[in-house]
Short mmCIF file of C-alpha atoms in Angstrom, two decimals:
data_model
loop_
_atom_site.label_atom_id
_atom_site.label_comp_id
_atom_site.label_asym_id
_atom_site.label_seq_id
_atom_site.Cartn_x
_atom_site.Cartn_y
_atom_site.Cartn_z
CA MET A 1 -73.10 -192.80 -120.72
CA SER A 2 -70.40 -195.42 -120.68
CA GLU A 3 -69.00 -196.54 -117.37
CA LEU A 4 -65.85 -198.10 -118.76
CA THR A 5 -62.42 -197.13 -117.53
CA PRO A 6 -60.77 -195.72 -120.65
CA SER A 7 -57.80 -197.41 -122.26
CA GLN A 8 -54.36 -195.76 -122.30
CA THR A 9 -51.06 -196.58 -123.97
CA VAL A 10 -48.83 -199.26 -122.44
CA GLY A 11 -45.99 -196.74 -122.94
CA PRO A 12 -42.40 -197.53 -123.83
CA PHE A 13 -41.27 -198.79 -120.41
CA TYR A 14 -43.54 -201.75 -119.69
CA ALA A 15 -40.82 -204.38 -120.05
CA TYR A 16 -39.77 -204.64 -116.41
CA GLY A 17 -43.31 -205.18 -115.23
CA LEU A 18 -44.85 -207.23 -118.02
CA THR A 19 -42.11 -209.00 -120.01
CA PRO A 20 -39.04 -209.34 -117.80
CA LYS A 21 -37.66 -212.40 -119.58
CA GLY A 22 -34.43 -211.69 -121.43
CA ARG A 23 -34.36 -208.08 -120.36
CA ALA A 24 -31.82 -208.44 -117.57
CA LYS A 25 -29.57 -205.71 -118.93
CA TRP A 26 -32.27 -203.15 -118.17
CA ASP A 27 -31.95 -203.66 -114.45
CA PRO A 28 -29.62 -201.14 -112.82
CA ASN A 29 -28.30 -203.89 -110.56
CA GLY A 30 -27.49 -206.13 -113.50
CA HIS A 31 -30.27 -208.60 -112.79
CA TYR A 32 -34.02 -208.75 -112.68
CA ALA A 33 -35.70 -209.44 -109.39
CA TRP A 34 -39.03 -209.75 -111.12
CA LYS A 35 -40.51 -213.00 -112.34
CA GLU A 36 -42.20 -213.73 -115.61
CA THR A 37 -45.86 -214.66 -115.33
CA ILE A 38 -46.87 -214.62 -118.97
CA GLY A 39 -44.18 -215.51 -121.47
CA ASP A 40 -43.64 -216.22 -125.14
CA ASN A 41 -43.31 -219.99 -124.73
CA LEU A 42 -46.75 -221.60 -124.47
CA ILE A 43 -45.51 -225.17 -124.64
CA THR A 44 -46.30 -227.30 -121.60
CA ALA A 45 -44.99 -230.79 -120.87
CA ASP A 46 -48.19 -232.60 -121.76
CA VAL A 47 -49.37 -230.48 -124.64
CA ILE A 48 -50.63 -232.37 -127.67
CA GLY A 49 -50.31 -230.99 -131.17
CA ASP A 50 -47.88 -229.76 -133.80
CA ARG A 51 -45.22 -227.61 -132.20
CA ILE A 52 -44.71 -224.42 -134.14
CA ARG A 53 -42.93 -221.11 -133.83
CA ILE A 54 -44.60 -217.85 -134.74
CA GLU A 55 -42.22 -215.08 -135.67
CA GLY A 56 -42.63 -211.66 -137.16
CA GLY A 57 -41.93 -207.97 -137.14
CA ILE A 58 -44.12 -204.96 -136.55
CA TYR A 59 -43.72 -201.80 -138.64
CA ASP A 60 -45.06 -198.25 -138.56
CA GLY A 61 -46.32 -196.04 -141.38
CA ASP A 62 -42.78 -195.28 -142.50
CA GLY A 63 -41.89 -198.98 -142.57
CA LYS A 64 -39.75 -198.56 -139.45
CA PRO A 65 -39.76 -201.28 -136.80
CA ILE A 66 -41.73 -200.58 -133.62
CA PRO A 67 -39.33 -201.70 -130.89
CA ASP A 68 -41.62 -200.81 -127.98
CA ALA A 69 -44.66 -202.77 -129.07
CA MET A 70 -45.93 -205.78 -127.12
CA LEU A 71 -48.02 -208.64 -128.47
CA GLU A 72 -50.40 -210.98 -126.72
CA ILE A 73 -51.89 -214.06 -128.28
CA TRP A 74 -54.85 -216.21 -127.30
CA GLN A 75 -55.53 -219.51 -128.98
CA ALA A 76 -57.15 -222.91 -128.70
CA ASP A 77 -55.11 -226.03 -128.12
CA GLY A 78 -54.36 -228.63 -130.78
CA GLN A 79 -57.87 -230.05 -130.37
CA GLY A 80 -59.58 -226.68 -130.76
CA ARG A 81 -60.34 -226.21 -127.04
CA TYR A 82 -59.87 -222.98 -125.11
CA SER A 83 -58.46 -223.38 -121.63
CA ASN A 84 -61.33 -221.56 -119.92
CA GLU A 85 -64.28 -222.80 -121.90
CA PRO A 86 -67.10 -223.98 -119.66
CA GLY A 87 -66.27 -227.57 -118.81
CA SER A 88 -62.58 -227.06 -119.55
CA ARG A 89 -61.74 -224.95 -116.53
CA ASN A 90 -60.39 -227.87 -114.57
CA LEU A 91 -57.58 -228.54 -116.98
CA SER A 92 -54.51 -229.36 -114.95
CA ASN A 93 -51.97 -226.67 -114.27
CA ALA A 94 -49.56 -228.26 -116.70
CA ALA A 95 -52.15 -228.20 -119.47
CA PHE A 96 -51.94 -225.80 -122.36
CA LYS A 97 -53.04 -222.33 -121.30
CA GLY A 98 -53.22 -220.78 -124.74
CA HIS A 99 -52.03 -217.35 -123.71
CA GLY A 100 -48.72 -215.73 -124.53
CA ARG A 101 -47.02 -212.37 -124.36
CA SER A 102 -43.96 -211.19 -126.26
CA ALA A 103 -42.04 -207.93 -126.10
CA CYS A 104 -40.62 -206.70 -129.37
CA ASP A 105 -36.87 -206.31 -129.65
CA LYS A 106 -34.97 -203.35 -131.09
CA ASP A 107 -35.89 -204.53 -134.59
CA GLY A 108 -39.59 -204.79 -133.74
CA VAL A 109 -39.39 -208.58 -133.81
CA PHE A 110 -41.58 -210.83 -131.66
CA SER A 111 -41.91 -214.61 -131.42
CA PHE A 112 -43.94 -217.34 -129.76
CA ASP A 113 -43.34 -221.05 -129.33
CA THR A 114 -46.67 -222.81 -129.28
CA VAL A 115 -48.78 -225.50 -130.94
CA LYS A 116 -50.90 -225.14 -134.00
CA PRO A 117 -54.48 -224.60 -132.82
CA GLY A 118 -57.29 -226.88 -133.89
CA PRO A 119 -60.54 -225.67 -135.45
CA VAL A 120 -63.00 -223.73 -133.25
CA ALA A 121 -66.75 -223.23 -133.49
CA GLY A 122 -67.86 -220.07 -135.23
CA PRO A 123 -71.16 -218.18 -135.40
CA ASN A 124 -74.36 -219.81 -136.64
CA GLY A 125 -73.12 -223.40 -136.60
CA THR A 126 -70.07 -222.70 -138.76
CA MET A 127 -66.53 -223.81 -138.00
CA GLN A 128 -63.57 -221.48 -138.03
CA ALA A 129 -60.23 -222.29 -139.61
CA PRO A 130 -57.33 -222.65 -137.16
CA HIS A 131 -56.36 -219.17 -136.02
CA VAL A 132 -54.72 -217.19 -133.25
CA VAL A 133 -56.18 -213.98 -131.81
CA VAL A 134 -53.49 -211.29 -131.67
CA CYS A 135 -53.60 -208.16 -129.54
CA ILE A 136 -51.05 -205.40 -130.13
CA PHE A 137 -50.05 -202.85 -127.50
CA GLY A 138 -47.39 -200.17 -127.75
CA ARG A 139 -46.25 -196.64 -127.30
CA GLY A 140 -48.43 -194.57 -129.60
CA MET A 141 -51.30 -197.03 -129.30
CA LEU A 142 -53.91 -195.60 -126.96
CA ARG A 143 -55.96 -198.78 -127.17
CA GLN A 144 -54.94 -202.24 -128.19
CA VAL A 145 -55.43 -203.33 -131.76
CA TYR A 146 -56.96 -206.73 -132.54
CA THR A 147 -56.03 -208.89 -135.48
CA ARG A 148 -55.96 -212.60 -136.31
CA LEU A 149 -53.29 -214.95 -137.54
CA TYR A 150 -54.33 -217.71 -139.95
CA PHE A 151 -52.10 -220.45 -141.32
CA ASP A 152 -50.66 -220.73 -144.81
CA GLY A 153 -51.91 -223.67 -146.85
CA GLU A 154 -54.92 -224.40 -144.64
CA ALA A 155 -57.84 -225.56 -146.79
CA ALA A 156 -60.33 -224.43 -144.10
CA ASN A 157 -59.29 -220.81 -144.67
CA GLY A 158 -61.60 -220.80 -147.68
CA ASN A 159 -64.65 -221.38 -145.48
CA ASP A 160 -63.70 -219.28 -142.48
CA PRO A 161 -66.61 -216.99 -141.52
CA ILE A 162 -64.34 -214.19 -140.26
CA LEU A 163 -61.90 -214.23 -143.18
CA ALA A 164 -64.97 -214.04 -145.41
CA LEU A 165 -65.71 -210.59 -143.93
CA VAL A 166 -62.32 -209.31 -145.12
CA PRO A 167 -62.00 -207.94 -148.68
CA ALA A 168 -60.30 -210.61 -150.77
CA ASP A 169 -57.35 -208.42 -151.66
CA ARG A 170 -56.49 -207.86 -147.98
CA ARG A 171 -56.88 -211.42 -146.63
CA ASP A 172 -53.25 -212.11 -147.34
CA THR A 173 -52.24 -209.77 -144.49
CA LEU A 174 -53.73 -212.30 -142.04
CA ILE A 175 -52.02 -215.41 -143.39
CA ALA A 176 -48.76 -216.41 -141.69
CA LYS A 177 -46.22 -217.77 -144.18
CA LYS A 178 -44.92 -221.27 -143.51
CA ASN A 179 -41.22 -222.10 -143.46
CA GLY A 180 -40.68 -225.53 -141.92
CA SER A 181 -42.27 -225.42 -138.46
CA THR A 182 -42.01 -221.61 -138.31
CA TYR A 183 -44.78 -219.28 -139.42
CA ARG A 184 -43.81 -215.72 -140.34
CA PHE A 185 -46.40 -213.05 -139.49
CA ASP A 186 -45.45 -209.44 -140.20
CA ILE A 187 -47.70 -206.64 -138.99
CA HIS A 188 -47.91 -203.31 -140.80
CA MET A 189 -49.79 -200.62 -138.92
CA GLN A 190 -50.21 -198.53 -142.07
CA GLY A 191 -49.33 -198.39 -145.77
CA ASP A 192 -49.93 -200.58 -148.83
CA LYS A 193 -49.54 -203.74 -146.74
CA GLU A 194 -51.57 -202.46 -143.78
CA THR A 195 -52.67 -205.45 -141.73
CA VAL A 196 -56.39 -206.00 -141.34
CA PHE A 197 -57.50 -204.99 -137.84
CA PHE A 198 -60.86 -205.92 -136.40
CA ASP A 199 -63.50 -203.87 -134.67
CA VAL A 200 -64.57 -206.12 -131.84
CA MET B 1 -74.66 -209.69 -136.58
CA SER B 2 -74.82 -210.30 -132.88
CA LEU B 3 -72.24 -208.77 -130.62
CA ILE B 4 -72.43 -210.27 -127.17
CA TYR B 5 -70.13 -207.79 -125.50
CA PRO B 6 -71.79 -204.43 -126.18
CA ARG B 7 -69.63 -202.00 -128.09
CA ASP B 8 -71.37 -198.77 -127.06
CA GLY B 9 -69.22 -198.29 -123.99
CA LEU B 10 -66.06 -198.26 -126.06
CA SER B 11 -66.89 -194.67 -126.94
CA ALA B 12 -65.10 -193.85 -123.67
CA TYR B 13 -61.82 -195.04 -125.17
CA PRO B 14 -59.46 -192.72 -127.05
CA LYS B 15 -59.38 -192.75 -130.82
CA HIS B 16 -56.46 -194.67 -132.33
CA LEU B 17 -55.34 -191.53 -134.15
CA THR B 18 -54.88 -188.70 -131.65
CA PRO B 19 -52.43 -186.32 -133.36
CA ASP B 20 -51.56 -184.31 -130.22
CA TYR B 21 -49.92 -187.51 -128.99
CA LYS B 22 -47.40 -187.66 -131.82
CA SER B 23 -46.57 -191.35 -131.66
CA THR B 24 -50.11 -192.20 -132.76
CA VAL B 25 -49.62 -190.62 -136.19
CA LYS B 26 -47.60 -193.45 -137.74
CA ARG B 27 -48.90 -196.23 -135.53
CA SER B 28 -52.68 -196.07 -135.87
CA PRO B 29 -54.64 -198.00 -138.51
CA THR B 30 -55.66 -195.85 -141.49
CA LYS B 31 -58.13 -198.27 -143.07
CA PRO B 32 -61.52 -198.91 -141.45
CA LEU B 33 -61.49 -201.72 -138.88
CA ILE B 34 -63.55 -204.73 -139.92
CA LEU B 35 -66.59 -205.30 -137.76
CA MET B 36 -66.87 -208.93 -136.74
CA PRO B 37 -69.17 -211.07 -134.59
CA HIS B 38 -67.79 -212.31 -131.29
CA THR B 39 -66.86 -215.96 -131.52
CA LEU B 40 -65.59 -218.36 -128.90
CA SER B 41 -62.13 -216.99 -129.66
CA GLU B 42 -63.03 -213.52 -128.44
CA MET B 43 -65.41 -214.53 -125.65
CA THR B 44 -62.97 -216.76 -123.87
CA GLY B 45 -59.81 -215.50 -122.20
CA PRO B 46 -57.09 -216.55 -119.79
CA ILE B 47 -58.00 -217.15 -116.16
CA TYR B 48 -55.31 -216.78 -113.53
CA GLY B 49 -55.13 -218.80 -110.37
CA HIS B 50 -53.12 -218.38 -107.21
CA ASN B 51 -50.06 -219.95 -108.86
CA ALA B 52 -49.36 -216.79 -110.78
CA ILE B 53 -48.75 -214.71 -107.68
CA GLU B 54 -46.21 -214.90 -104.88
CA GLU B 55 -46.03 -213.24 -101.50
CA ASN B 56 -45.20 -209.51 -101.68
CA ASP B 57 -45.89 -209.33 -105.39
CA ASN B 58 -48.46 -206.68 -104.45
CA ASP B 59 -46.19 -204.89 -101.95
CA LEU B 60 -43.62 -202.92 -103.92
CA THR B 61 -41.99 -201.67 -100.72
CA LYS B 62 -40.91 -205.18 -99.65
CA GLN B 63 -39.25 -206.57 -102.76
CA PHE B 64 -35.72 -205.46 -101.82
CA PRO B 65 -33.65 -205.44 -98.65
CA GLY B 66 -34.20 -201.76 -97.94
CA GLU B 67 -37.21 -199.43 -98.03
CA PRO B 68 -37.72 -197.45 -101.21
CA LEU B 69 -37.68 -193.66 -100.97
CA GLY B 70 -40.77 -191.53 -101.47
CA GLU B 71 -44.33 -191.26 -100.27
CA ARG B 72 -45.64 -194.69 -99.28
CA ILE B 73 -49.19 -195.20 -100.58
CA ILE B 74 -51.88 -197.85 -100.67
CA VAL B 75 -53.72 -198.23 -103.98
CA HIS B 76 -56.81 -200.39 -103.85
CA GLY B 77 -60.21 -200.86 -105.42
CA TYR B 78 -62.51 -203.17 -107.29
CA VAL B 79 -62.41 -204.60 -110.79
CA LEU B 80 -65.98 -204.56 -112.06
CA ASP B 81 -67.74 -205.04 -115.34
CA GLU B 82 -69.96 -202.37 -116.84
CA ASP B 83 -73.00 -203.73 -115.00
CA LYS B 84 -71.00 -203.42 -111.77
CA ARG B 85 -70.58 -207.16 -111.34
CA PRO B 86 -67.28 -208.05 -109.64
CA VAL B 87 -64.59 -209.57 -111.84
CA ALA B 88 -63.03 -212.26 -109.67
CA ASP B 89 -59.68 -214.00 -110.35
CA SER B 90 -58.55 -211.17 -112.58
CA LEU B 91 -54.81 -210.66 -112.95
CA VAL B 92 -53.94 -207.04 -112.15
CA GLU B 93 -50.39 -206.00 -113.05
CA LEU B 94 -48.89 -202.57 -112.49
CA TRP B 95 -45.65 -200.78 -113.25
CA GLN B 96 -44.54 -197.25 -112.59
CA ALA B 97 -41.72 -194.74 -112.23
CA ASN B 98 -40.04 -194.27 -108.85
CA ALA B 99 -40.55 -191.28 -106.58
CA CYS B 100 -38.15 -189.23 -108.73
CA GLY B 101 -39.98 -190.01 -111.97
CA ARG B 102 -37.56 -192.58 -113.35
CA TYR B 103 -38.30 -196.04 -114.72
CA VAL B 104 -36.05 -199.06 -114.43
CA HIS B 105 -35.50 -199.24 -118.17
CA LEU B 106 -32.33 -198.80 -120.16
CA VAL B 107 -34.05 -196.43 -122.56
CA ASP B 108 -35.21 -194.14 -119.75
CA GLN B 109 -32.36 -191.65 -119.55
CA HIS B 110 -34.18 -189.02 -117.50
CA PRO B 111 -31.40 -187.62 -115.28
CA ALA B 112 -33.13 -188.53 -112.02
CA PRO B 113 -31.89 -191.07 -109.47
CA LEU B 114 -32.70 -194.76 -109.63
CA ASP B 115 -33.76 -196.30 -106.34
CA PRO B 116 -31.92 -199.56 -105.58
CA ASN B 117 -34.87 -200.65 -103.45
CA PHE B 118 -37.61 -199.99 -105.96
CA THR B 119 -38.29 -201.25 -109.44
CA GLY B 120 -41.97 -200.39 -109.63
CA ALA B 121 -43.46 -203.70 -110.76
CA GLY B 122 -46.29 -205.47 -108.97
CA ARG B 123 -49.12 -207.90 -109.54
CA THR B 124 -52.07 -209.43 -107.76
CA VAL B 125 -55.28 -211.35 -108.47
CA THR B 126 -58.71 -210.01 -107.52
CA ASP B 127 -60.68 -211.89 -104.89
CA LYS B 128 -64.26 -213.10 -105.27
CA ASN B 129 -65.52 -209.54 -104.81
CA GLY B 130 -63.18 -208.22 -107.52
CA TYR B 131 -61.06 -206.50 -104.84
CA TYR B 132 -57.33 -205.82 -105.22
CA LYS B 133 -54.75 -203.98 -103.15
CA PHE B 134 -51.20 -202.74 -103.65
CA ILE B 135 -48.68 -201.00 -101.43
CA THR B 136 -46.28 -198.83 -103.38
CA ILE B 137 -44.57 -195.42 -103.63
CA LYS B 138 -46.19 -192.41 -105.23
CA PRO B 139 -44.56 -192.05 -108.68
CA GLY B 140 -42.96 -188.76 -109.70
CA ALA B 141 -43.68 -186.70 -112.81
CA TYR B 142 -41.14 -186.87 -115.62
CA PRO B 143 -40.37 -185.08 -118.88
CA TRP B 144 -40.94 -186.71 -122.25
CA GLY B 145 -40.26 -185.75 -125.82
CA ASN B 146 -43.73 -185.24 -127.27
CA HIS B 147 -43.57 -181.43 -127.38
CA TYR B 148 -41.73 -178.54 -125.79
CA ASN B 149 -41.70 -178.79 -121.98
CA ALA B 150 -43.87 -181.92 -121.93
CA TRP B 151 -44.23 -183.65 -118.54
CA ARG B 152 -46.36 -186.66 -117.71
CA PRO B 153 -48.72 -186.29 -114.76
CA ASN B 154 -48.03 -188.74 -111.94
CA HIS B 155 -49.47 -192.08 -113.00
CA ILE B 156 -49.38 -195.83 -112.46
CA HIS B 157 -49.78 -198.19 -115.42
CA PHE B 158 -52.38 -200.92 -114.96
CA SER B 159 -52.89 -204.09 -116.99
CA VAL B 160 -56.09 -206.04 -116.26
CA PHE B 161 -57.64 -209.20 -117.67
CA GLY B 162 -61.36 -209.68 -117.55
CA HIS B 163 -62.83 -213.06 -118.35
CA SER B 164 -62.67 -212.69 -122.10
CA PHE B 165 -60.10 -211.40 -124.53
CA LEU B 166 -62.58 -208.58 -125.23
CA SER B 167 -62.36 -207.27 -121.69
CA ARG B 168 -58.59 -206.95 -121.73
CA LEU B 169 -57.59 -203.46 -120.57
CA VAL B 170 -54.37 -201.52 -120.28
CA THR B 171 -54.83 -198.13 -118.66
CA GLN B 172 -53.19 -195.55 -116.41
CA MET B 173 -54.28 -194.45 -112.95
CA TYR B 174 -53.80 -190.76 -112.24
CA PHE B 175 -53.85 -188.85 -108.96
CA PRO B 176 -56.51 -186.31 -108.00
CA GLY B 177 -55.84 -182.62 -108.62
CA ASP B 178 -52.73 -183.04 -110.77
CA TYR B 179 -51.67 -179.66 -112.18
CA LEU B 180 -50.28 -181.34 -115.32
CA PHE B 181 -53.66 -182.67 -116.50
CA PRO B 182 -54.45 -179.77 -118.87
CA PHE B 183 -51.15 -180.20 -120.72
CA ASP B 184 -50.99 -183.98 -121.16
CA PRO B 185 -52.09 -185.33 -124.57
CA ILE B 186 -52.26 -188.93 -123.34
CA PHE B 187 -54.66 -188.08 -120.49
CA ASN B 188 -56.62 -185.79 -122.83
CA SER B 189 -56.82 -188.42 -125.57
CA VAL B 190 -59.97 -189.34 -123.67
CA THR B 191 -62.06 -186.42 -124.84
CA ASP B 192 -65.06 -186.58 -122.51
CA GLU B 193 -64.47 -185.04 -119.10
CA ARG B 194 -66.55 -187.67 -117.28
CA ASP B 195 -64.73 -190.50 -119.05
CA ARG B 196 -61.37 -188.95 -118.13
CA ALA B 197 -62.47 -188.67 -114.53
CA ARG B 198 -62.71 -192.45 -114.29
CA MET B 199 -58.92 -192.68 -114.76
CA VAL B 200 -58.34 -190.47 -111.73
CA SER B 201 -58.13 -192.20 -108.35
CA THR B 202 -59.80 -190.66 -105.31
CA PHE B 203 -58.02 -189.82 -102.10
CA ASP B 204 -59.26 -192.35 -99.52
CA LEU B 205 -58.70 -190.87 -96.07
CA GLU B 206 -60.72 -193.59 -94.38
CA ASN B 207 -58.28 -196.30 -95.48
CA THR B 208 -55.17 -194.24 -94.93
CA ILE B 209 -53.01 -195.84 -92.24
CA PRO B 210 -52.09 -193.23 -89.61
CA ASP B 211 -48.35 -192.50 -89.34
CA TRP B 212 -47.63 -194.87 -92.23
CA ALA B 213 -49.28 -194.45 -95.64
CA LEU B 214 -51.83 -192.41 -97.57
CA CYS B 215 -54.43 -194.29 -99.58
CA PHE B 216 -56.00 -193.92 -103.02
CA ARG B 217 -59.03 -195.75 -104.35
CA PHE B 218 -59.14 -196.80 -108.01
CA ASP B 219 -62.02 -198.87 -109.34
CA ILE B 220 -61.53 -200.35 -112.80
CA VAL B 221 -64.54 -201.00 -115.03
CA LEU B 222 -64.11 -203.50 -117.87
CA ARG B 223 -66.39 -204.45 -120.73
CA GLY B 224 -69.03 -206.89 -119.61
CA ARG B 225 -71.03 -209.55 -121.34
CA ASP B 226 -74.54 -208.48 -122.19
CA LYS B 227 -77.11 -209.51 -119.55
CA THR B 228 -79.10 -211.47 -122.09
CA PRO B 229 -76.58 -212.90 -124.52
CA GLU B 230 -77.98 -214.07 -127.81
CA ASP B 231 -77.43 -217.69 -128.64
CA MET B 232 -74.22 -218.00 -130.62
CA HIS B 233 -75.34 -220.99 -132.53
#
């Protein structure tokens, strides 16, 4: 028998505790006493790499925005290093942490300011194309859903060992569309454009 | 393909689609999830140091000038992996309704009082033994719109990071003996009685502080890396 503590929904009212930034109007006293620990801006002073913005919306089976969803991302830095890889744990406090959290607004829109990740080792000696791991939480989601964001126009996408597991006609749901330094990544929980989610 | 974090234990988790909890119907994936090997991207995860936490972040009764109303409680326990190894330096965040069952959230229009001395948010980091501790107020039950006369059992939301992005957990801690358990589709989305029981804290008389606060023990068990991981490369 499993010993794991089961997952439960984050519910609709997580914002005060988990994503206080920009939510001051929700405080009955007109301000938030709480501090943000994990935010949607991953940029640190000394970070190296191409600065990008990730922006998108999340939609339910009727195509309606999901305003009470929350996204977390985890990614390598511009050189393809994760901040807690063995040997990398002593990165300075100002160094890129690679972790972000964004609440969705009333239109189901989320965003992150970050750097484009470098390539990361994959299974069996392969390399993975630059990508961001995305975790989606929300009311109506009893456990988080995992997906991945890949980058438009990246030649390495053609050799990525994880994208290769995805049926060709659905890979497009994982590719963020480039517009200047912004990448647009819409998430559809259901329907014709249902985003690919991974069983991890 | 090798999966270094075993997936068997995930059978304790609810299914994405749990129709009794209506919000799952339009928000759960309908196509099969794609099974993938665990790469460096899944097996790493954020580590939190002392900088993330400030004094009284884990004492929700001391964040405002006055004392919040309600039953003062201590909630403590260990964050462990499935082989019962402590998960040290794990960020534990919680949020909850006040004693009257109301959240500090514009969308929460439950006609119950807000408490000017309580917002219900806290955080801490586990020590080397995986131990955490909070002081808070017992949250009240509240109605919600899922079905006729629906009320949530008393609960505290928990968000916990293990050492990989695979051991990330958001859950709810419930209180022993709650009479609303049989009627709550979120609690019962976990279909096995023994699995459900692990979301229910235990009353901890021994660590109750006389004349001051009752105590509840809540251990949290996260996915753990297999004892003998296969070589990734």
